[in-house]
Amino acid sequence: MAGVKRTLAVDLGGIALSTPLVAASGTFGTGREGGLLDTRRLGAAVSRSITLAPRKGAPSPRVAETASGLLWSVGLQNPGIDAFLADELPRLTRTGIPLFVSIAGSSLEEYVRLASVLQDVQGIAGIEVYLRGEGEAQEGEPFLSSAEHVVGVVGAVSRLSRLPVVAKLPVSLADLVESARGCVRAGAHGLTIDGSAPGMAIDTARLRPEVGAISGFLSGPAVRPFTVRAVFEVARILPEVPILAAGGVWTGNDAVELLLAGAWAVEMGTALLVDPSAATAAADGILGYLKHKGLASPADIRGRVRIPEPGTGEEAG
Amino acid sequence: MRRVRAEILSTRRVGVYHSLTLVAPEIAERARPGQFVGIAMPAGRSFLLRRFYFIHQASRRGGWAGTLEFAFEPDGVGAEWLGSARAHQFLDVMGPLGRPFAFPRRLTNCLLVAEGHGTAALTFLAQELRARGKRVDMIVGGATEEAVFKPIEVKRVSQTVAILTGDGSLGTKGRPVEALPEMAEHVGAEVVYAAGPRELLRAVAEFCREHRIPAQVAVEERMACGIGLCFACTVPVVRKDGSGYDNLRACVEGPVFNPARVLWDRWMADIPRMLPTPPGGSPVVGSWPG
Ligand SMILES: Cc1cc2nc3c(=O)[nH]c(=O)nc-3n(C[C@H](O)[C@H](O)[C@H](O)COP(=O)(O)OP(=O)(O)OC[C@H]3O[C@@H](n4cnc5c(N)ncnc54)[C@H](O)[C@@H]3O)c2cc1C
Ligand SMILES: Cc1cc2nc3c(=O)[nH]c(=O)nc-3n(C[C@H](O)[C@H](O)[C@H](O)COP(=O)(O)O)c2cc1C
Ligand code: FES
């Protein structure tokens, strides 16, 4: 395909990104660190998750290394929405990279209040809604443990927000596909499918949990197959909805795998923590793949995994 | 703060430690005592996170200009791999990371207390203090003679030295902290610096608070990024105005802290309190979101 004008740009239903690589929430700092993080090939970034009031976060240690994984439990340490808007947001947006603000709450009311505060804030590309439950029980059920709660929160935030709302759905959610569909019906612009799953590790010498919060969430290459499967399942049902895939992306090939499964863009977290120029390397990898396949842009690989027709053993499409 | 591909100039065994010298002028020129480097592990292996090491030596002048040395015990999988690295191999190195020790302006008598690989960090500090005309005395130690890092160099950079080992194989039997009261009085310590296990740092904090001696300690906490992005490495530190505390990142707001302001009991709470069973079920998961 000589003469193909190749690009990494993607369009998430009206949100234009220069590359499909997005810095994941909780791994992009506060905008003050500067220096080593190579942002040249990041199409967007997501802030750490912000709550209404400041939170001190989880006890230390907050991370443990496991086989090809990182077990983390930061406990949403953040300065609260007011201090975030005053001190952190201006620095984060100064990079020029489209920024999503991640919000987290322990009740429907907290989410609603966060969304209203963000209503009039300029300069952000969208809101990513963190949906891992802690907090108040409702009718005996932990908050955000069911599709109903998740959809309720996402619907309320979407109704209040003039910005595009992206629901970050953990793959460990009981009914992921149902929740995804419900979120979109309730007004979500897009979905982040997050492969990092609840986990625990024990120091056998000291007979203690490895992280201070006892359990945490696993990220890194170890979880990528969870992400691939969940993205695949959701994208089949909702092919028109922008999907960001988070969980286990390290290289360009990892990103391509998730695009093939149906993602429109991918988030990178653990990889950026270890290799601050991982996004640049991944961008080169995706470009190399496009070139090799004679394709023009990431949209050309989206959802293009070939599934054998049942019975025939032959490839479809 | 730089990230470089640095060539290993030499590797050496120093007792139980491995010591690596790298050619890394961009980092060596900026390095200050108390700062550290982050070394990437090999690609395609199951241990992903960088390992972090205090800078033991950074030469800005002379025949060794542009080189950097650090030392470690090869006990876990990452350090073991690093211990197998050979001269002329290249490492992916970030540094210098963190805030260095501050030098006293007026006070002159500095007592440095180190245990284990903490000695590597404090001999660098001793040299820089001496270069500023300060008096330096040191207490160093380790489990055995082999675990006392470069005792000859320690003697060279300090006025007087107390050495303690757990088994008494070198110096006095005991731990470095046991020599602190006597040594502090004997040398007229005006400032105390410490690096080593948390128990040592906490004991130094208590002693210095009691005796109203200003102190600085270099802490170690598990890290993921080492450059402030992830809030993995926090230490609870009381605010300057005393209004509560903040969880500060050891990698950018530390690793050097004023020990009087560290909430040691909170930080070292070794046995996490058992979390209440959440309503409706067993999972503890999610009790601490994210
Ligand atoms: C600021 C700082 C300075 C350090 N300086 C030195 C030094 O000069 N010499 C030295 O030998 N070690 C030092 N360490 C500890 C070092 O980074 C490694 O953690 C240690 O070598 C063990 O790694 P491993 O791969 O052998 O162990 P593993 O058991 O494979 O480690 C598993 C994980 O736990 C982490 N971990 C284990 N022990 C520690 C610890 N004590 N502190 C923080 N994280 C830990 C590792 O980094 C890794 O992520 C320092 C740590 C920090 C944070
Ligand atoms: C240290 C750390 C902190 C994180 N904090 C948050 C957070 O505040 N909010 C959130 O939505 N996700 C958070 N995450 C999850 C990441 O955004 C991402 O979904 C997850 O790590 C999977 O991607 P990865 O395998 O590329 O790391 C955090 C991850 C890590 C490693
Ligand atoms: S290790 Fe990531 S902030 Fe310190």
XYZ file of C-alpha atoms and ligand atoms in Angstrom:
695
model
C 0.000 0.000 0.000
C 2.339 2.673 -1.191
C 1.346 6.228 -0.506
C -0.732 5.433 2.576
C -0.730 8.370 4.940
C -0.258 6.666 8.242
C -1.484 8.199 11.487
C -1.872 7.208 15.102
C -4.751 9.623 15.619
C -8.030 8.223 16.902
C -11.458 9.720 17.377
C -13.328 8.609 20.461
C -16.739 9.653 19.231
C -15.825 13.322 18.975
C -12.836 13.354 21.327
C -9.776 13.611 19.101
C -6.592 11.995 20.412
C -3.227 12.196 18.671
C -2.476 8.590 19.646
C -4.540 5.776 21.156
C -2.267 5.724 24.237
C -3.675 7.174 27.437
C -1.923 7.502 30.804
C -4.088 5.593 33.315
C -5.508 7.089 36.476
C -3.191 6.999 39.462
C -0.022 6.781 37.396
C 0.288 10.304 36.002
C 1.279 12.204 39.129
C 0.067 15.657 40.082
C 1.577 17.726 37.297
C 4.471 18.807 39.524
C 6.816 15.902 38.921
C 7.733 16.748 35.368
C 11.001 15.591 34.040
C 11.203 11.951 33.256
C 7.708 11.058 32.083
C 7.832 11.129 28.302
C 4.468 12.516 27.215
C 5.201 13.050 23.515
C 3.132 10.102 22.329
C 0.386 10.198 24.906
C -2.968 10.895 23.296
C -4.537 11.741 26.659
C -4.106 11.287 30.393
C -6.423 10.558 33.300
C -5.919 12.273 36.655
C -5.691 10.272 39.859
C -9.147 9.627 41.253
C -10.508 12.629 43.121
C -13.025 12.503 45.958
C -15.068 15.303 47.493
C -13.009 15.562 50.684
C -9.264 14.971 50.967
C -8.227 11.361 51.583
C -5.053 10.170 53.215
C -5.124 6.808 51.493
C -4.173 3.322 52.588
C -1.521 2.290 55.117
C 1.892 1.301 53.791
C 3.206 -0.750 52.178
C 1.024 0.143 49.249
C 2.589 -2.003 46.565
C 3.983 -5.484 46.193
C 5.584 -7.088 43.204
C 4.068 -10.384 42.078
C 4.861 -12.551 39.046
C 4.502 -10.191 36.066
C 2.209 -8.052 38.164
C 1.966 -5.181 40.569
C -0.377 -5.474 43.531
C -1.374 -1.957 44.566
C -3.522 -0.342 47.159
C -3.091 3.407 47.315
C -6.505 3.980 48.875
C -7.401 6.967 46.689
C -4.981 9.374 48.356
C -5.964 12.773 46.973
C -6.393 16.366 48.151
C -10.153 16.572 47.536
C -11.873 18.232 44.596
C -11.395 21.854 45.685
C -7.649 21.628 46.210
C -7.364 19.516 43.062
C -9.047 22.177 40.945
C -6.982 24.957 42.491
C -3.493 23.394 42.589
C -3.338 20.288 40.473
C -5.590 20.720 37.451
C -3.890 23.851 36.064
C -0.542 22.057 36.085
C -1.954 18.870 34.608
C -3.599 20.678 31.704
C -0.515 22.804 31.032
C 1.045 19.744 29.375
C -1.370 20.286 26.476
C -2.458 16.653 26.571
C -6.238 16.157 26.749
C -7.039 15.411 30.360
C -9.805 13.302 31.829
C -10.585 13.905 35.475
C -11.275 10.713 37.397
C -13.870 10.986 40.156
C -14.546 8.549 42.991
C -17.176 8.508 45.702
C -18.573 6.348 48.438
C -22.195 7.275 47.814
C -24.401 8.348 44.948
C -24.586 11.771 46.538
C -20.813 12.178 46.551
C -20.656 11.402 42.827
C -23.473 13.843 42.128
C -21.714 16.600 44.027
C -18.423 15.934 42.248
C -20.157 16.072 38.875
C -21.818 19.370 39.722
C -18.536 20.926 40.834
C -16.970 19.842 37.531
C -19.868 21.203 35.451
C -18.293 24.592 34.910
C -14.654 23.646 34.812
C -12.905 24.582 31.594
C -10.107 22.805 29.824
C -10.811 19.163 30.531
C -11.620 16.555 27.906
C -13.981 14.462 29.986
C -14.744 12.679 33.212
C -13.752 9.122 34.006
C -15.921 7.607 36.718
C -14.103 5.292 39.112
C -16.509 2.543 40.074
C -14.864 0.309 42.621
C -17.009 0.037 45.631
C -16.229 0.967 49.102
C -18.597 2.904 51.192
C -22.156 2.769 52.277
C -24.134 -0.395 52.098
C -27.456 -0.087 50.376
C -30.070 -2.634 51.303
C -27.392 -4.878 52.713
C -25.333 -4.791 49.555
C -21.950 -3.050 49.409
C -22.084 0.119 47.313
C -21.257 -0.418 43.621
C -21.389 -4.187 43.907
C -24.229 -4.541 41.416
C -24.958 -3.351 37.889
C -27.859 -1.357 39.275
C -25.659 0.795 41.535
C -23.039 1.291 38.873
C -25.570 2.349 36.274
C -27.264 4.627 38.803
C -24.012 6.476 39.492
C -22.998 6.740 35.844
C -26.476 7.927 34.848
C -26.507 10.619 37.513
C -23.032 11.874 36.575
C -23.882 11.853 32.856
C -27.086 13.831 33.360
C -25.231 16.497 35.281
C -22.204 16.755 33.079
C -21.703 18.732 29.897
C -18.469 16.864 29.379
C -18.211 13.367 27.925
C -18.443 10.781 30.702
C -16.460 7.553 30.565
C -17.408 4.775 32.988
C -14.421 2.779 34.227
C -15.771 -0.720 34.697
C -13.692 -3.301 36.555
C -13.670 -6.683 34.816
C -14.435 -8.191 38.209
C -17.877 -6.595 38.162
C -20.521 -9.282 38.538
C -22.328 -8.486 35.313
C -19.901 -6.590 33.192
C -21.692 -6.669 29.848
C -25.038 -5.787 31.419
C -23.424 -2.925 33.343
C -21.713 -1.677 30.198
C -24.971 -1.638 28.281
C -26.761 0.037 31.177
C -24.094 2.743 31.506
C -24.369 3.621 27.835
C -28.152 3.747 28.010
C -27.849 5.953 31.064
C -25.770 8.443 29.095
C -22.118 7.365 29.237
C -20.138 8.544 26.230
C -17.618 5.734 26.542
C -16.263 2.935 28.715
C -12.908 2.105 30.208
C -12.646 -1.631 30.717
C -10.216 -2.136 33.597
C -8.536 -5.513 33.876
C -6.929 -4.909 37.243
C -8.587 -7.352 39.582
C -8.755 -7.695 43.376
C -5.788 -9.611 44.719
C -3.781 -10.441 47.799
C -0.244 -11.582 48.505
C 1.278 -12.905 51.730
C 4.847 -12.592 52.935
C 5.461 -16.162 54.031
C 8.533 -15.346 56.115
C 6.728 -12.739 58.198
C 3.261 -14.287 57.951
C 1.816 -10.910 56.979
C -0.164 -9.582 54.039
C 2.213 -7.885 51.613
C 0.214 -4.667 51.485
C -0.972 -2.662 54.454
C -4.592 -2.693 53.318
C -4.447 -6.531 53.379
C -5.648 -6.813 49.793
C -5.298 -4.631 46.743
C -5.660 -4.759 42.985
C -3.419 -6.505 40.520
C -2.157 -4.688 37.443
C 0.566 -5.231 34.869
C 1.111 -7.878 32.180
C -0.306 -10.619 34.430
C -3.850 -9.267 33.981
C -3.824 -8.534 30.245
C -5.822 -11.652 29.271
C -8.611 -10.490 31.614
C -8.673 -7.163 29.831
C -8.606 -8.703 26.365
C -11.523 -10.978 27.092
C -13.645 -8.319 28.739
C -13.008 -5.800 25.949
C -13.861 -8.446 23.391
C -17.150 -9.308 25.112
C -18.233 -5.706 25.581
C -17.169 -4.507 22.127
C -19.172 -7.239 20.433
C -22.321 -6.003 22.093
C -21.532 -2.282 21.840
C -19.532 -1.761 18.656
C -20.502 1.913 18.397
C -19.309 2.860 21.871
C -15.758 4.164 22.409
C -13.923 1.675 24.609
C -10.641 2.321 26.370
C -8.826 -0.772 27.569
C -6.771 -0.670 30.777
C -4.794 -3.532 32.238
C -1.515 -5.020 31.135
C -0.497 -2.832 28.220
C 3.283 -2.539 28.067
C 4.337 -2.729 24.422
C 2.945 -1.727 21.046
C 1.981 -5.321 20.471
C -0.031 -5.373 23.705
C -1.880 -2.276 22.525
C -2.548 -3.854 19.132
C -3.925 -6.959 20.856
C -6.496 -4.837 22.693
C -7.382 -2.838 19.592
C -7.989 -6.115 17.769
C -10.254 -7.178 20.629
C -12.329 -4.043 20.067
C -10.737 -1.192 22.039
C -10.635 2.296 20.506
C -7.719 3.334 22.697
C -5.658 1.823 25.511
C -4.601 3.087 28.901
C -1.144 2.425 30.303
C -0.438 2.459 34.027
C 2.129 0.089 35.480
C 4.248 0.277 32.333
C 4.627 4.049 32.676
C 5.651 3.680 36.313
C 8.494 1.371 35.389
C 9.441 2.863 32.024
C 8.525 6.544 31.710
C 8.886 6.371 27.941
C 6.798 3.233 27.501
C 4.149 5.184 25.566
C 6.669 6.376 23.016
C 7.935 2.851 22.492
C 4.358 1.531 22.269
C 3.480 4.196 19.676
C 6.405 3.078 17.548
C 5.231 -0.502 17.940
C 1.718 0.306 16.758
C 3.058 2.259 13.784
C 5.297 -0.664 12.888
C 2.317 -3.000 12.990
C 0.201 -0.709 10.808
C 3.010 -0.449 8.327
C 3.556 -4.183 8.260
C -0.133 -4.801 7.639
C -0.453 -1.918 5.173
C -3.028 -0.126 7.296
C -3.520 3.587 7.816
C -4.683 4.096 11.389
C -5.544 2.328 14.658
C -9.222 2.419 13.682
C -8.364 -0.046 10.922
C -7.476 -2.725 13.446
C -10.238 -2.053 15.897
C -12.255 -5.214 16.571
C -10.603 -7.024 13.675
C -9.759 -10.208 15.560
C -10.833 -13.094 13.347
C -13.016 -15.680 14.985
C -13.326 -19.091 13.326
C -16.832 -19.948 12.165
C -18.282 -22.638 14.414
C -17.919 -26.083 12.942
C -16.025 -25.210 9.770
C -12.679 -24.419 11.364
C -12.389 -21.661 8.792
C -11.813 -18.050 9.523
C -14.611 -15.579 9.271
C -14.380 -12.137 7.716
C 16.903 13.846 37.407
C 18.018 11.924 34.352
C 17.427 8.577 32.767
C 20.459 7.060 31.105
C 21.832 3.859 29.693
C 24.866 3.469 31.893
C 27.765 1.114 31.375
C 28.954 -0.928 34.313
C 32.596 -0.004 34.834
C 33.290 -2.560 37.527
C 31.660 -4.939 39.968
C 33.099 -5.897 43.319
C 32.236 -8.056 46.308
C 32.472 -6.119 49.548
C 31.673 -8.538 52.361
C 28.050 -9.588 51.911
C 27.512 -6.722 49.484
C 27.869 -6.315 45.773
C 29.150 -2.956 44.719
C 28.602 -1.629 41.206
C 30.372 1.330 39.644
C 28.619 2.861 36.648
C 29.668 5.390 34.057
C 26.865 7.930 34.425
C 28.216 11.487 34.282
C 24.750 13.083 33.911
C 23.721 11.543 37.224
C 27.064 11.694 39.038
C 27.416 15.433 38.462
C 24.135 16.141 40.226
C 24.212 13.458 42.923
C 24.056 14.492 46.586
C 24.224 12.287 49.700
C 20.866 10.735 50.599
C 19.769 10.560 46.981
C 19.274 7.277 45.183
C 19.078 5.667 41.768
C 16.406 3.436 40.207
C 17.659 0.493 38.168
C 15.394 -1.197 35.636
C 15.145 -4.967 35.680
C 15.699 -6.939 32.465
C 12.856 -6.906 29.927
C 10.681 -9.945 29.504
C 11.087 -11.285 33.029
C 8.458 -11.696 35.701
C 9.959 -9.138 38.125
C 8.960 -5.791 36.740
C 9.693 -3.030 39.185
C 12.832 -0.983 39.320
C 15.101 -1.510 42.317
C 16.320 1.549 44.201
C 19.753 2.083 45.740
C 21.386 4.861 47.713
C 24.270 6.524 45.969
C 27.473 5.580 47.772
C 29.900 7.547 45.709
C 29.598 10.091 42.920
C 32.820 11.371 41.469
C 32.713 14.755 39.879
C 36.451 15.259 39.576
C 39.631 13.335 38.925
C 40.281 10.038 37.207
C 36.917 8.608 38.260
C 34.933 11.655 37.145
C 31.436 10.796 35.972
C 31.194 7.513 37.836
C 28.662 6.440 40.383
C 28.752 3.623 42.925
C 26.054 1.829 44.892
C 25.962 -1.351 46.965
C 23.401 -3.987 47.818
C 22.847 -7.381 49.411
C 21.724 -9.915 46.828
C 18.850 -11.412 48.811
C 15.805 -11.162 46.545
C 15.262 -11.875 42.882
C 16.004 -8.357 41.606
C 19.166 -7.774 43.582
C 20.316 -11.263 42.698
C 19.980 -10.482 39.006
C 21.840 -7.216 39.536
C 24.523 -9.129 41.411
C 25.078 -11.272 38.323
C 25.614 -8.226 36.098
C 29.107 -7.902 34.654
C 31.409 -5.082 33.614
C 30.572 -3.466 30.242
C 26.940 -4.481 30.517
C 24.491 -1.549 30.288
C 21.810 -0.689 32.832
C 18.756 1.561 32.514
C 19.304 3.990 35.396
C 17.236 6.907 36.707
C 18.748 9.402 39.086
C 19.607 11.187 41.174
C 16.225 10.646 42.827
C 14.811 12.191 45.983
C 15.842 15.051 48.249
C 19.334 14.893 49.684
C 20.491 15.418 53.268
C 20.828 19.068 54.232
C 24.180 20.280 55.538
C 24.230 22.254 58.783
C 25.150 25.894 58.358
C 26.553 26.799 61.770
C 26.715 23.580 63.769
C 29.836 21.539 63.233
C 29.809 18.235 65.142
C 27.998 15.658 63.052
C 27.311 12.124 64.283
C 26.361 9.616 61.589
C 24.646 6.361 62.579
C 24.256 3.576 60.032
C 23.421 -0.085 59.906
C 23.701 -2.475 56.975
C 23.676 -0.821 53.550
C 22.817 2.481 55.243
C 26.559 2.844 55.714
C 26.957 3.150 51.941
C 24.748 6.242 51.941
C 26.379 7.819 54.986
C 30.022 7.497 53.937
C 29.106 9.681 50.944
C 27.528 12.144 53.375
C 30.603 12.025 55.628
C 32.854 13.063 52.759
C 30.646 15.968 51.794
C 30.404 17.136 55.408
C 34.178 16.976 55.774
C 34.578 18.962 52.588
C 32.484 21.652 54.280
C 34.732 21.718 57.323
C 32.473 19.720 59.630
C 33.600 17.223 62.206
C 32.286 13.737 61.444
C 32.025 10.785 63.805
C 30.341 7.534 62.855
C 28.614 4.551 64.400
C 28.263 1.688 61.959
C 27.207 -1.914 62.191
C 25.678 -5.016 60.729
C 24.807 -8.572 61.640
C 28.359 -9.830 61.140
C 31.783 -8.487 60.210
C 30.960 -9.162 56.567
C 27.873 -6.974 56.830
C 29.806 -3.938 58.040
C 30.192 -1.971 54.833
C 33.751 -0.778 54.053
C 34.933 -0.219 57.663
C 38.307 1.032 56.461
C 36.735 3.763 54.394
C 34.486 4.636 57.333
C 37.585 5.115 59.496
C 39.175 7.247 56.826
C 36.289 9.707 56.604
C 35.512 10.083 60.300
C 37.247 11.371 63.388
C 36.208 8.498 65.612
C 34.289 5.346 64.807
C 32.254 2.856 66.803
C 31.592 -0.483 65.142
C 28.997 -2.917 66.421
C 28.063 -6.324 65.067
C 25.223 -8.611 66.023
C 27.572 -11.528 66.655
C 30.515 -9.520 67.944
C 32.731 -10.629 65.054
C 33.898 -7.052 64.544
C 33.943 -4.285 67.144
C 31.507 -4.481 70.018
C 28.661 -6.950 70.149
C 25.344 -5.176 69.709
C 23.486 -2.839 67.393
C 24.628 0.651 66.371
C 21.850 2.358 68.285
C 23.263 1.044 71.570
C 26.370 3.170 71.142
C 24.400 6.322 70.413
C 24.029 7.866 73.911
C 27.680 7.451 74.878
C 29.044 8.455 71.488
C 26.776 11.488 71.240
C 28.012 12.740 74.565
C 31.643 11.845 73.910
C 31.863 13.705 70.585
C 29.479 16.494 71.542
C 27.079 15.693 68.711
C 25.194 18.747 67.460
C 23.537 17.085 64.476
C 22.673 13.414 63.946
C 22.170 11.670 60.608
C 20.982 8.086 60.217
C 20.304 5.461 57.558
C 19.378 1.830 57.991
C 16.491 -0.293 59.250
C 13.383 1.451 60.536
C 13.976 0.313 64.121
C 17.273 2.176 64.064
C 15.736 5.299 62.579
C 12.951 5.287 65.117
C 15.395 4.866 68.001
C 17.489 7.739 66.641
C 14.332 9.837 66.423
C 13.495 9.173 70.077
C 17.015 9.860 71.283
C 17.327 13.092 69.355
C 13.944 14.329 70.457
C 14.815 13.654 74.079
C 18.170 15.381 73.794
C 16.950 18.145 71.504
C 19.469 17.349 68.792
C 18.429 18.153 65.225
C 18.453 15.051 63.044
C 17.817 13.766 59.558
C 17.157 10.201 58.507
C 16.977 8.520 55.089
C 14.061 6.083 54.911
C 13.250 3.174 52.621
C 9.714 2.398 51.590
C 8.502 0.155 48.780
C 8.383 2.090 45.565
C 6.911 1.568 42.142
C 7.877 4.603 40.020
C 10.461 6.381 42.192
C 9.578 9.715 40.577
C 6.402 10.828 42.312
C 3.748 9.555 39.921
C 1.993 6.839 41.898
C 1.844 7.539 45.687
C 3.079 4.026 46.444
C 5.896 5.057 48.757
C 4.285 7.300 51.341
C 5.418 7.976 54.893
C 3.166 9.736 57.424
C 4.786 13.055 58.347
C 3.412 15.709 60.713
C 2.827 19.108 59.108
C 5.161 21.970 59.971
C 2.352 23.844 61.714
C 1.434 20.731 63.676
C -2.084 20.572 62.221
C -2.246 16.862 61.515
C -0.119 14.858 59.123
C 0.264 14.082 55.433
C 1.301 10.913 53.676
C 4.375 12.174 51.837
C 6.084 10.365 48.992
C 9.486 9.051 50.057
C 10.696 9.223 46.468
C 10.171 12.942 45.908
C 9.425 14.501 49.311
C 11.987 12.142 50.941
C 13.801 9.862 51.369
C 15.401 12.265 53.848
C 12.983 13.343 56.573
C 13.182 15.097 59.909
C 12.609 12.097 62.196
C 10.861 14.224 64.805
C 8.014 14.697 62.345
C 7.636 11.100 61.159
C 4.716 9.237 62.764
C 6.740 6.116 63.424
C 4.000 4.068 65.092
C 1.632 4.712 62.245
C 4.239 4.036 59.572
C 5.551 0.880 61.218
C 2.143 -0.498 62.185
C 3.251 -3.939 61.261
C 0.131 -5.868 62.051
C -2.729 -4.328 60.124
C -5.856 -4.149 62.190
C -8.347 -6.683 60.926
C -10.992 -5.003 58.887
C -14.607 -5.440 59.909
C -16.591 -7.781 57.729
C -18.484 -5.579 55.327
C -22.242 -5.738 55.405
C -23.623 -8.426 53.179
C -20.580 -10.558 52.867
C -17.120 -11.748 53.435
C -14.844 -9.972 50.980
C -12.319 -7.627 52.527
C -11.590 -6.557 48.976
C -12.665 -3.030 48.344
C -12.436 -1.925 51.947
C -9.591 0.265 50.793
C -10.571 1.351 47.317
C -7.829 1.746 44.737
C 15.293 4.901 48.742
C 15.776 3.473 48.786
C 17.121 3.213 48.885
C 17.586 1.905 48.958
N 18.924 1.712 49.045
C 19.398 0.446 49.113
C 20.819 0.220 49.186
O 21.619 1.161 49.163
N 21.242 -1.066 49.261
C 20.348 -2.135 49.261
O 20.801 -3.279 49.350
N 19.028 -1.946 49.163
C 18.523 -0.692 49.093
N 17.162 -0.494 48.991
C 16.290 -1.664 48.839
C 16.331 -2.099 47.356
O 15.633 -1.171 46.550
C 15.672 -3.428 47.044
O 14.364 -3.396 47.485
C 16.375 -4.583 47.665
O 17.632 -4.728 47.020
C 15.586 -5.881 47.539
O 15.286 -6.116 46.185
P 15.189 -7.607 45.659
O 14.809 -7.587 44.248
O 16.431 -8.320 45.986
O 14.071 -8.217 46.615
P 12.630 -8.746 46.266
O 12.220 -9.539 47.435
O 12.590 -9.399 44.932
O 11.786 -7.414 46.207
C 10.422 -7.431 45.931
C 9.898 -6.014 45.932
O 9.949 -5.449 47.255
C 10.749 -4.298 47.271
N 11.588 -4.240 48.481
C 12.188 -5.274 49.104
N 12.913 -4.842 50.157
C 12.768 -3.505 50.203
C 13.269 -2.467 51.059
N 14.096 -2.707 52.079
N 12.914 -1.189 50.791
C 12.095 -0.900 49.761
N 11.594 -1.829 48.925
C 11.925 -3.110 49.137
C 11.611 -4.412 46.029
O 12.073 -3.179 45.583
C 10.692 -5.070 45.057
O 9.799 -4.152 44.497
C 16.667 0.812 48.921
C 15.304 1.068 48.813
C 14.847 2.382 48.750
C 13.385 2.624 48.625
C -0.198 2.692 41.878
C -1.501 2.684 41.147
C -2.501 3.588 41.490
C -3.724 3.593 40.835
N -4.678 4.501 41.191
C -5.857 4.531 40.506
C -6.851 5.521 40.783
O -6.691 6.399 41.640
N -8.008 5.484 40.061
C -8.234 4.561 39.072
O -9.282 4.599 38.433
N -7.300 3.636 38.786
C -6.132 3.602 39.475
N -5.177 2.654 39.142
C -5.484 1.653 38.104
C -4.924 2.043 36.745
O -5.521 3.245 36.303
C -5.149 0.943 35.708
O -6.541 0.798 35.517
C -4.603 -0.396 36.152
O -3.362 -0.240 36.784
C -4.449 -1.380 34.993
O -3.561 -0.924 34.017
P -1.999 -1.341 33.941
O -1.932 -2.840 33.940
O -1.507 -0.708 32.683
O -1.370 -0.768 35.160
C -3.951 2.659 39.801
C -2.946 1.758 39.438
C -1.723 1.754 40.089
C -0.677 0.774 39.670
S 7.246 5.379 44.110
Fe 5.711 6.279 42.876
S 5.355 8.079 44.010
Fe 7.047 7.271 45.050
